[in-house]
Amino acid sequence: MGETQEPTVRKFVVRTPGKLILTGEHAVVYGKLALAASVDLTTEMYLTLHTDRHGSSSFVVYLEDLKFDCSLPLADLQTSNAGNAPNLDLELLDKLKSLIATRVPADTNHTVQMSLLALCFLYCSIVGNSDASFEIRVKSTIPIGAGLGSSAAFSVGSSAVFHLLHYLLSSQGVFVPDLDVINSWAFQCEKMFHATPSGIDNAVCTYGGAVKYKKAVIGSISIPEARILLVNTGVGRQTKLLVEAVRQKRNDFTAIMDPILDSIDQISCKMAEIVQLPPDSSFSAIQELLSTNHWLLASMGVSHPSLDEIHRLARAHGQAGKLTGAGGGGLAYVWLNPNCSDDQVNALQHQLTLGNFTCWPTRLGVKGVHIEELNDD
């Protein structure tokens, strides 16, 4: 008997950043410009491909942060859908939902079920058929439900993983990702998570840097990386109610509200120019624009005393602070002066902590989704 051949294994990691709305919240609902940027909070997806494993092929998924894992026979996922243009095939989704229902307990966390559905959908749509077993292990530092693009980072990373897998099974050489195609399929996944997503989140996670949005994504721009503090107020908020309150206020006071929305639009336009400049020369303008945007949002009724206090503390320490997202609580961010020292940052963090805020430092404008092959050691 000859020696048993060891399985051929290749390992990769796909890293995808989170996203942060910089300016334009609420105004974007009325066709005004919003600006969003990538943040250095990351979803990592580890792909292990077994190209010479004998027996039934399988797809094993580990969702580490959700403490979930399962194995699906690839025979159950064979499909002729692969190769179609990006679209949300509802018939395929129904079949996959029925399959998943037989594989996971009925009381499984909804986020787990949706994540598994997204992975299966992308496998069927992009790969379709495979004799090779593979594993995908997912872990993330992006908090779920915080408005930082956790689902978009998952969708973009998943799209990239399956485009990589399809290439590995059918081609030779170095995989060069097509970011436009990756983004298009990620947007289909975002529809599964959010029904009517804008597309801005997945665009930021795909391309990195900053993205301009005005009824649709209208462009991405490269920006110098900047240090920021993300600050959690610990105050819950209901986005839908806040959006509805702004709409009612605009209906009641159109002549007052429309100039506010127009001003926020102009802030986003100016920010899109300024963030591309060298940090040393642009911070003073950024500080003024973010402060003005914060108080305009407050005048619309979507701030909160905790968010105003974060803004005040940031300003008192020479930094630029602003609420982000729907407001009413949730998160704020502090754009740090590029010339401030670590001691100055620590002093601000200490004051924020005394105010019962949770804050963590990160970077803004980092690169988008990227892939790395891992060594065996």
Tab-separated table of C-alpha atoms in Angstrom:
chain	number	residue	atom	x	y	z
A	1	MET	CA	0.000	0.000	0.000
A	2	GLY	CA	1.232	3.485	-0.790
A	3	GLU	CA	1.311	6.269	1.696
A	4	THR	CA	-1.912	8.161	2.321
A	5	GLN	CA	-1.762	11.538	0.678
A	6	GLU	CA	-2.281	14.458	3.017
A	7	PRO	CA	-5.094	16.870	2.132
A	8	THR	CA	-3.987	19.980	0.289
A	9	VAL	CA	-4.959	22.983	2.379
A	10	ARG	CA	-4.921	26.689	1.560
A	11	LYS	CA	-5.800	29.361	4.090
A	12	PHE	CA	-6.809	32.982	3.617
A	13	VAL	CA	-8.143	35.830	5.702
A	14	VAL	CA	-10.479	38.516	4.371
A	15	ARG	CA	-10.525	41.708	6.456
A	16	THR	CA	-13.290	44.275	6.111
A	17	PRO	CA	-13.554	47.589	8.011
A	18	GLY	CA	-16.611	49.091	9.675
A	19	LYS	CA	-18.178	52.393	8.734
A	20	LEU	CA	-19.044	55.688	10.410
A	21	ILE	CA	-21.399	58.434	9.225
A	22	LEU	CA	-19.377	61.656	9.372
A	23	THR	CA	-21.960	64.222	8.292
A	24	GLY	CA	-25.406	64.423	6.772
A	25	GLU	CA	-27.534	62.273	9.080
A	26	HIS	CA	-31.293	62.815	8.678
A	27	ALA	CA	-30.746	65.370	5.902
A	28	VAL	CA	-29.810	62.475	3.618
A	29	VAL	CA	-33.438	61.262	3.858
A	30	TYR	CA	-34.423	64.437	1.961
A	31	GLY	CA	-31.930	64.048	-0.871
A	32	LYS	CA	-29.044	65.900	0.774
A	33	LEU	CA	-25.426	64.754	0.724
A	34	ALA	CA	-24.094	62.456	3.434
A	35	LEU	CA	-20.465	61.520	3.977
A	36	ALA	CA	-19.341	58.243	5.543
A	37	ALA	CA	-15.895	56.769	6.129
A	38	SER	CA	-14.306	53.465	7.027
A	39	VAL	CA	-13.135	52.816	10.581
A	40	ASP	CA	-10.475	50.446	11.831
A	41	LEU	CA	-12.902	48.044	13.463
A	42	THR	CA	-12.737	44.822	11.522
A	43	THR	CA	-14.673	41.740	10.538
A	44	GLU	CA	-12.276	38.910	9.731
A	45	MET	CA	-13.316	35.872	7.720
A	46	TYR	CA	-10.877	32.968	7.664
A	47	LEU	CA	-11.249	30.652	4.681
A	48	THR	CA	-9.710	27.193	4.805
A	49	LEU	CA	-9.978	25.260	1.537
A	50	HIS	CA	-9.343	21.499	1.406
A	51	THR	CA	-8.722	20.751	-2.264
A	52	ASP	CA	-7.871	17.064	-1.872
A	53	ARG	CA	-10.154	15.805	0.889
A	54	HIS	CA	-11.881	12.522	0.126
A	55	GLY	CA	-15.507	11.715	0.956
A	56	SER	CA	-18.524	13.981	1.039
A	57	SER	CA	-17.703	17.640	0.599
A	58	SER	CA	-18.944	20.029	3.267
A	59	PHE	CA	-19.160	23.691	4.184
A	60	VAL	CA	-18.364	24.331	7.836
A	61	VAL	CA	-19.121	27.751	9.316
A	62	TYR	CA	-17.977	29.136	12.671
A	63	LEU	CA	-19.537	32.392	13.894
A	64	GLU	CA	-17.222	32.903	16.834
A	65	ASP	CA	-18.783	36.035	18.357
A	66	LEU	CA	-22.248	34.476	18.179
A	67	LYS	CA	-20.950	31.152	19.559
A	68	PHE	CA	-22.385	29.161	16.692
A	69	ASP	CA	-21.065	26.543	14.287
A	70	CYS	CA	-22.576	24.074	11.863
A	71	SER	CA	-21.700	21.895	8.908
A	72	LEU	CA	-23.666	21.729	5.664
A	73	PRO	CA	-23.161	19.044	2.987
A	74	LEU	CA	-22.342	20.799	-0.267
A	75	ALA	CA	-24.620	18.321	-2.045
A	76	ASP	CA	-27.520	20.211	-0.450
A	77	LEU	CA	-26.266	23.505	-1.893
A	78	GLN	CA	-25.653	22.515	-5.500
A	79	THR	CA	-27.298	24.989	-7.851
A	80	SER	CA	-27.231	26.278	-11.395
A	81	ASN	CA	-27.672	29.872	-10.212
A	82	ALA	CA	-23.965	30.693	-10.212
A	83	GLY	CA	-22.808	33.136	-12.849
A	84	ASN	CA	-25.926	35.276	-12.937
A	85	ALA	CA	-25.766	39.049	-12.540
A	86	PRO	CA	-26.098	40.215	-8.926
A	87	ASN	CA	-29.716	39.846	-7.858
A	88	LEU	CA	-31.731	38.692	-4.868
A	89	ASP	CA	-33.219	35.412	-6.085
A	90	LEU	CA	-36.282	35.000	-3.860
A	91	GLU	CA	-36.949	31.424	-4.985
A	92	LEU	CA	-33.408	30.443	-4.034
A	93	LEU	CA	-33.774	32.205	-0.682
A	94	ASP	CA	-36.938	30.253	0.109
A	95	LYS	CA	-35.169	26.967	-0.643
A	96	LEU	CA	-32.224	27.936	1.534
A	97	LYS	CA	-34.470	29.002	4.408
A	98	SER	CA	-36.133	25.576	4.321
A	99	LEU	CA	-32.741	23.862	4.257
A	100	ILE	CA	-31.406	25.917	7.173
A	101	ALA	CA	-34.580	25.198	9.175
A	102	THR	CA	-33.673	21.505	9.045
A	103	ARG	CA	-30.112	22.163	10.189
A	104	VAL	CA	-30.442	24.600	13.088
A	105	PRO	CA	-32.804	24.650	16.084
A	106	ALA	CA	-35.958	26.747	15.685
A	107	ASP	CA	-34.945	29.043	18.566
A	108	THR	CA	-31.568	29.902	17.006
A	109	ASN	CA	-30.630	33.586	17.276
A	110	HIS	CA	-32.098	35.581	14.361
A	111	THR	CA	-28.710	37.140	13.544
A	112	VAL	CA	-27.215	33.649	13.301
A	113	GLN	CA	-29.965	32.486	10.964
A	114	MET	CA	-29.606	35.541	8.718
A	115	SER	CA	-25.803	35.218	8.640
A	116	LEU	CA	-26.032	31.565	7.673
A	117	LEU	CA	-28.644	32.384	5.017
A	118	ALA	CA	-26.394	35.084	3.546
A	119	LEU	CA	-23.418	32.718	3.372
A	120	CYS	CA	-25.440	29.973	1.696
A	121	PHE	CA	-27.003	32.445	-0.724
A	122	LEU	CA	-23.618	33.772	-1.808
A	123	TYR	CA	-22.161	30.283	-2.152
A	124	CYS	CA	-25.020	29.230	-4.430
A	125	SER	CA	-24.949	32.483	-6.415
A	126	ILE	CA	-21.191	32.806	-6.910
A	127	VAL	CA	-19.699	29.297	-6.619
A	128	GLY	CA	-22.656	26.977	-7.209
A	129	ASN	CA	-20.820	23.658	-7.265
A	130	SER	CA	-17.707	22.385	-5.528
A	131	ASP	CA	-16.091	19.033	-4.806
A	132	ALA	CA	-13.747	20.645	-2.298
A	133	SER	CA	-14.652	21.084	1.364
A	134	PHE	CA	-14.064	24.427	3.000
A	135	GLU	CA	-14.466	26.218	6.310
A	136	ILE	CA	-15.271	29.839	7.058
A	137	ARG	CA	-14.537	31.221	10.511
A	138	VAL	CA	-15.924	34.673	11.306
A	139	LYS	CA	-14.935	37.020	14.105
A	140	SER	CA	-15.438	40.742	14.464
A	141	THR	CA	-14.611	43.760	16.584
A	142	ILE	CA	-17.571	45.694	15.133
A	143	PRO	CA	-20.430	45.827	17.676
A	144	ILE	CA	-23.778	44.665	16.314
A	145	GLY	CA	-26.556	47.243	16.152
A	146	ALA	CA	-24.329	50.239	16.873
A	147	GLY	CA	-24.584	51.876	13.446
A	148	LEU	CA	-20.994	50.952	12.606
A	149	GLY	CA	-21.718	48.733	9.624
A	150	SER	CA	-21.513	45.283	11.207
A	151	SER	CA	-23.877	43.674	8.689
A	152	ALA	CA	-22.260	45.478	5.753
A	153	ALA	CA	-18.773	44.348	6.786
A	154	PHE	CA	-20.105	40.789	7.066
A	155	SER	CA	-21.798	41.051	3.644
A	156	VAL	CA	-18.743	42.510	1.921
A	157	GLY	CA	-16.385	40.016	3.548
A	158	SER	CA	-18.666	37.116	2.599
A	159	SER	CA	-18.903	38.311	-0.993
A	160	ALA	CA	-15.119	38.579	-1.186
A	161	VAL	CA	-14.657	35.113	0.352
A	162	PHE	CA	-16.892	33.399	-2.186
A	163	HIS	CA	-15.423	35.262	-5.144
A	164	LEU	CA	-12.012	34.148	-3.895
A	165	LEU	CA	-13.261	30.569	-3.460
A	166	HIS	CA	-14.734	30.512	-6.967
A	167	TYR	CA	-11.425	31.701	-8.366
A	168	LEU	CA	-9.406	29.127	-6.429
A	169	LEU	CA	-11.610	26.306	-7.698
A	170	SER	CA	-11.501	27.393	-11.328
A	171	SER	CA	-8.328	29.364	-11.999
A	172	GLN	CA	-4.617	29.609	-11.364
A	173	GLY	CA	-2.413	32.494	-10.282
A	174	VAL	CA	-3.031	35.406	-7.970
A	175	PHE	CA	-6.616	36.438	-7.272
A	176	VAL	CA	-7.263	40.108	-8.091
A	177	PRO	CA	-10.599	41.075	-6.523
A	178	ASP	CA	-13.127	43.014	-8.598
A	179	LEU	CA	-14.351	45.449	-5.962
A	180	ASP	CA	-17.347	46.578	-7.999
A	181	VAL	CA	-18.634	43.011	-8.310
A	182	ILE	CA	-17.901	42.271	-4.644
A	183	ASN	CA	-19.824	45.391	-3.679
A	184	SER	CA	-22.784	44.515	-5.903
A	185	TRP	CA	-23.235	41.076	-4.338
A	186	ALA	CA	-22.734	42.500	-0.850
A	187	PHE	CA	-25.583	44.909	-1.562
A	188	GLN	CA	-27.851	41.922	-2.288
A	189	CYS	CA	-26.982	40.570	1.156
A	190	GLU	CA	-27.697	43.922	2.756
A	191	LYS	CA	-31.204	43.684	1.293
A	192	MET	CA	-31.625	40.472	3.290
A	193	PHE	CA	-30.575	42.193	6.500
A	194	HIS	CA	-32.287	45.573	6.035
A	195	ALA	CA	-34.911	45.233	3.254
A	196	THR	CA	-34.229	48.689	1.717
A	197	PRO	CA	-30.580	49.583	2.407
A	198	SER	CA	-29.084	52.727	0.922
A	199	GLY	CA	-25.892	51.035	-0.275
A	200	ILE	CA	-23.622	53.465	1.535
A	201	ASP	CA	-22.543	50.984	4.226
A	202	ASN	CA	-21.407	48.226	1.883
A	203	ALA	CA	-19.710	50.803	-0.387
A	204	VAL	CA	-17.633	52.143	2.515
A	205	CYS	CA	-16.699	48.625	3.661
A	206	THR	CA	-15.710	47.637	0.125
A	207	TYR	CA	-13.706	50.646	-1.016
A	208	GLY	CA	-12.531	52.137	2.293
A	209	GLY	CA	-11.687	55.816	2.581
A	210	ALA	CA	-14.811	57.960	2.402
A	211	VAL	CA	-17.999	57.609	0.378
A	212	LYS	CA	-20.418	60.312	-0.774
A	213	TYR	CA	-24.113	59.473	-0.821
A	214	LYS	CA	-26.965	61.486	-2.297
A	215	LYS	CA	-29.969	59.266	-3.057
A	216	ALA	CA	-27.340	56.790	-4.217
A	217	VAL	CA	-23.599	56.308	-3.806
A	218	ILE	CA	-22.105	59.005	-6.018
A	219	GLY	CA	-18.408	58.445	-5.447
A	220	SER	CA	-15.642	57.329	-3.139
A	221	ILE	CA	-12.660	59.438	-2.133
A	222	SER	CA	-9.311	58.577	-0.634
A	223	ILE	CA	-8.597	60.439	2.585
A	224	PRO	CA	-5.608	60.579	4.940
A	225	GLU	CA	-6.129	58.338	7.950
A	226	ALA	CA	-7.196	60.202	11.062
A	227	ARG	CA	-7.354	59.273	14.733
A	228	ILE	CA	-10.778	59.311	16.346
A	229	LEU	CA	-12.468	58.240	19.543
A	230	LEU	CA	-15.743	56.378	19.279
A	231	VAL	CA	-17.894	57.157	22.303
A	232	ASN	CA	-20.896	55.133	23.418
A	233	THR	CA	-23.433	57.069	25.467
A	234	GLY	CA	-25.067	53.886	26.723
A	235	VAL	CA	-28.418	55.496	25.907
A	236	GLY	CA	-30.704	53.416	23.709
A	237	ARG	CA	-32.459	55.010	20.761
A	238	GLN	CA	-35.091	54.044	18.209
A	239	THR	CA	-34.027	55.158	14.755
A	240	LYS	CA	-37.473	54.850	13.212
A	241	LEU	CA	-39.067	57.142	15.821
A	242	LEU	CA	-36.337	59.760	15.412
A	243	VAL	CA	-36.693	59.783	11.627
A	244	GLU	CA	-40.464	60.099	11.946
A	245	ALA	CA	-40.124	62.982	14.433
A	246	VAL	CA	-37.904	64.903	12.011
A	247	ARG	CA	-40.374	64.285	9.220
A	248	GLN	CA	-43.240	65.605	11.345
A	249	LYS	CA	-41.249	68.689	12.338
A	250	ARG	CA	-40.445	69.368	8.700
A	251	ASN	CA	-44.115	69.026	7.775
A	252	ASP	CA	-45.087	71.449	10.550
A	253	PHE	CA	-42.263	73.973	10.048
A	254	THR	CA	-41.098	73.549	6.460
A	255	ALA	CA	-39.766	77.099	6.057
A	256	ILE	CA	-37.586	76.626	9.150
A	257	MET	CA	-36.479	73.043	8.638
A	258	ASP	CA	-35.557	73.197	4.951
A	259	PRO	CA	-32.788	75.786	5.457
A	260	ILE	CA	-31.371	73.568	8.231
A	261	LEU	CA	-31.331	70.588	5.880
A	262	ASP	CA	-29.718	72.732	3.176
A	263	SER	CA	-27.035	73.863	5.637
A	264	ILE	CA	-26.250	70.252	6.569
A	265	ASP	CA	-25.977	69.479	2.849
A	266	GLN	CA	-23.420	72.270	2.444
A	267	ILE	CA	-21.468	70.999	5.454
A	268	SER	CA	-21.209	67.562	3.836
A	269	CYS	CA	-20.100	69.115	0.540
A	270	LYS	CA	-17.392	71.134	2.282
A	271	MET	CA	-16.280	68.173	4.391
A	272	ALA	CA	-15.891	66.050	1.260
A	273	GLU	CA	-13.352	68.616	0.033
A	274	ILE	CA	-11.559	69.268	3.304
A	275	VAL	CA	-11.014	65.661	4.409
A	276	GLN	CA	-8.798	65.128	1.371
A	277	LEU	CA	-6.381	67.868	2.447
A	278	PRO	CA	-3.281	67.329	4.616
A	279	PRO	CA	-4.486	66.814	8.225
A	280	ASP	CA	-2.347	69.607	9.699
A	281	SER	CA	-4.012	72.214	7.533
A	282	SER	CA	-7.598	70.945	7.676
A	283	PHE	CA	-8.352	70.236	11.340
A	284	SER	CA	-9.537	73.711	12.309
A	285	ALA	CA	-12.138	73.665	9.519
A	286	ILE	CA	-13.166	70.097	10.369
A	287	GLN	CA	-13.706	71.116	13.993
A	288	GLU	CA	-15.987	73.984	12.999
A	289	LEU	CA	-17.968	71.964	10.474
A	290	LEU	CA	-18.555	69.043	12.832
A	291	SER	CA	-19.588	71.368	15.656
A	292	THR	CA	-22.025	73.200	13.408
A	293	ASN	CA	-23.453	69.929	12.089
A	294	HIS	CA	-23.943	68.691	15.657
A	295	TRP	CA	-25.923	71.757	16.738
A	296	LEU	CA	-27.991	71.776	13.566
A	297	LEU	CA	-28.971	68.191	14.318
A	298	ALA	CA	-29.718	69.222	17.895
A	299	SER	CA	-32.012	71.964	16.593
A	300	MET	CA	-33.898	69.263	14.704
A	301	GLY	CA	-34.494	67.435	17.984
A	302	VAL	CA	-32.263	64.402	17.441
A	303	SER	CA	-29.500	65.066	19.942
A	304	HIS	CA	-29.502	64.087	23.619
A	305	PRO	CA	-27.898	65.609	26.752
A	306	SER	CA	-25.292	62.826	26.714
A	307	LEU	CA	-24.347	63.608	23.105
A	308	ASP	CA	-24.163	67.325	23.841
A	309	GLU	CA	-21.885	66.611	26.804
A	310	ILE	CA	-19.533	64.572	24.608
A	311	HIS	CA	-19.437	67.463	22.154
A	312	ARG	CA	-18.713	69.896	25.003
A	313	LEU	CA	-15.894	67.790	26.441
A	314	ALA	CA	-14.320	67.309	23.015
A	315	ARG	CA	-14.415	71.053	22.358
A	316	ALA	CA	-13.005	71.860	25.806
A	317	HIS	CA	-10.031	69.607	25.045
A	318	GLY	CA	-9.414	71.174	21.644
A	319	GLN	CA	-10.962	68.313	19.665
A	320	ALA	CA	-13.931	67.945	17.279
A	321	GLY	CA	-16.968	66.042	18.503
A	322	LYS	CA	-20.311	65.180	16.947
A	323	LEU	CA	-23.162	62.694	17.250
A	324	THR	CA	-23.255	60.019	14.558
A	325	GLY	CA	-26.140	58.050	13.149
A	326	ALA	CA	-29.748	58.574	14.161
A	327	GLY	CA	-28.926	60.443	17.385
A	328	GLY	CA	-31.131	60.381	20.481
A	329	GLY	CA	-28.358	58.499	22.276
A	330	GLY	CA	-26.206	55.813	20.736
A	331	LEU	CA	-22.772	56.890	19.537
A	332	ALA	CA	-20.756	60.037	19.051
A	333	TYR	CA	-17.268	60.398	17.687
A	334	VAL	CA	-14.369	62.711	18.438
A	335	TRP	CA	-12.035	63.643	15.584
A	336	LEU	CA	-8.653	64.133	17.206
A	337	ASN	CA	-6.328	66.983	16.338
A	338	PRO	CA	-3.415	65.349	14.475
A	339	ASN	CA	-0.991	67.357	16.620
A	340	CYS	CA	-2.425	66.447	20.022
A	341	SER	CA	-0.282	64.360	22.334
A	342	ASP	CA	-1.110	60.998	23.892
A	343	ASP	CA	-1.414	62.769	27.254
A	344	GLN	CA	-4.073	65.079	25.832
A	345	VAL	CA	-6.005	62.143	24.392
A	346	ASN	CA	-5.738	60.272	27.686
A	347	ALA	CA	-7.019	63.297	29.582
A	348	LEU	CA	-10.074	63.480	27.334
A	349	GLN	CA	-10.704	59.754	27.634
A	350	HIS	CA	-10.491	60.086	31.409
A	351	GLN	CA	-13.099	62.841	31.428
A	352	LEU	CA	-15.379	60.792	29.181
A	353	THR	CA	-15.005	57.783	31.450
A	354	LEU	CA	-15.910	59.893	34.479
A	355	GLY	CA	-19.090	60.796	32.609
A	356	ASN	CA	-19.936	57.080	32.371
A	357	PHE	CA	-19.212	56.992	28.671
A	358	THR	CA	-17.422	54.094	27.029
A	359	CYS	CA	-14.846	55.139	24.476
A	360	TRP	CA	-12.278	53.434	22.368
A	361	PRO	CA	-9.654	54.839	20.002
A	362	THR	CA	-9.607	53.828	16.359
A	363	ARG	CA	-8.671	55.215	12.954
A	364	LEU	CA	-10.748	56.744	10.196
A	365	GLY	CA	-10.290	56.326	6.441
A	366	VAL	CA	-8.611	52.910	6.487
A	367	LYS	CA	-8.480	50.744	3.371
A	368	GLY	CA	-11.466	48.664	2.359
A	369	VAL	CA	-11.826	44.908	2.043
A	370	HIS	CA	-8.551	43.099	1.454
A	371	ILE	CA	-7.356	39.509	1.240
A	372	GLU	CA	-4.238	37.817	2.551
A	373	GLU	CA	-3.050	34.243	2.113
A	374	LEU	CA	-1.815	32.733	5.359
A	375	ASN	CA	1.251	30.583	5.828
A	376	ASP	CA	0.999	27.127	7.334
A	377	ASP	CA	3.079	27.974	10.404
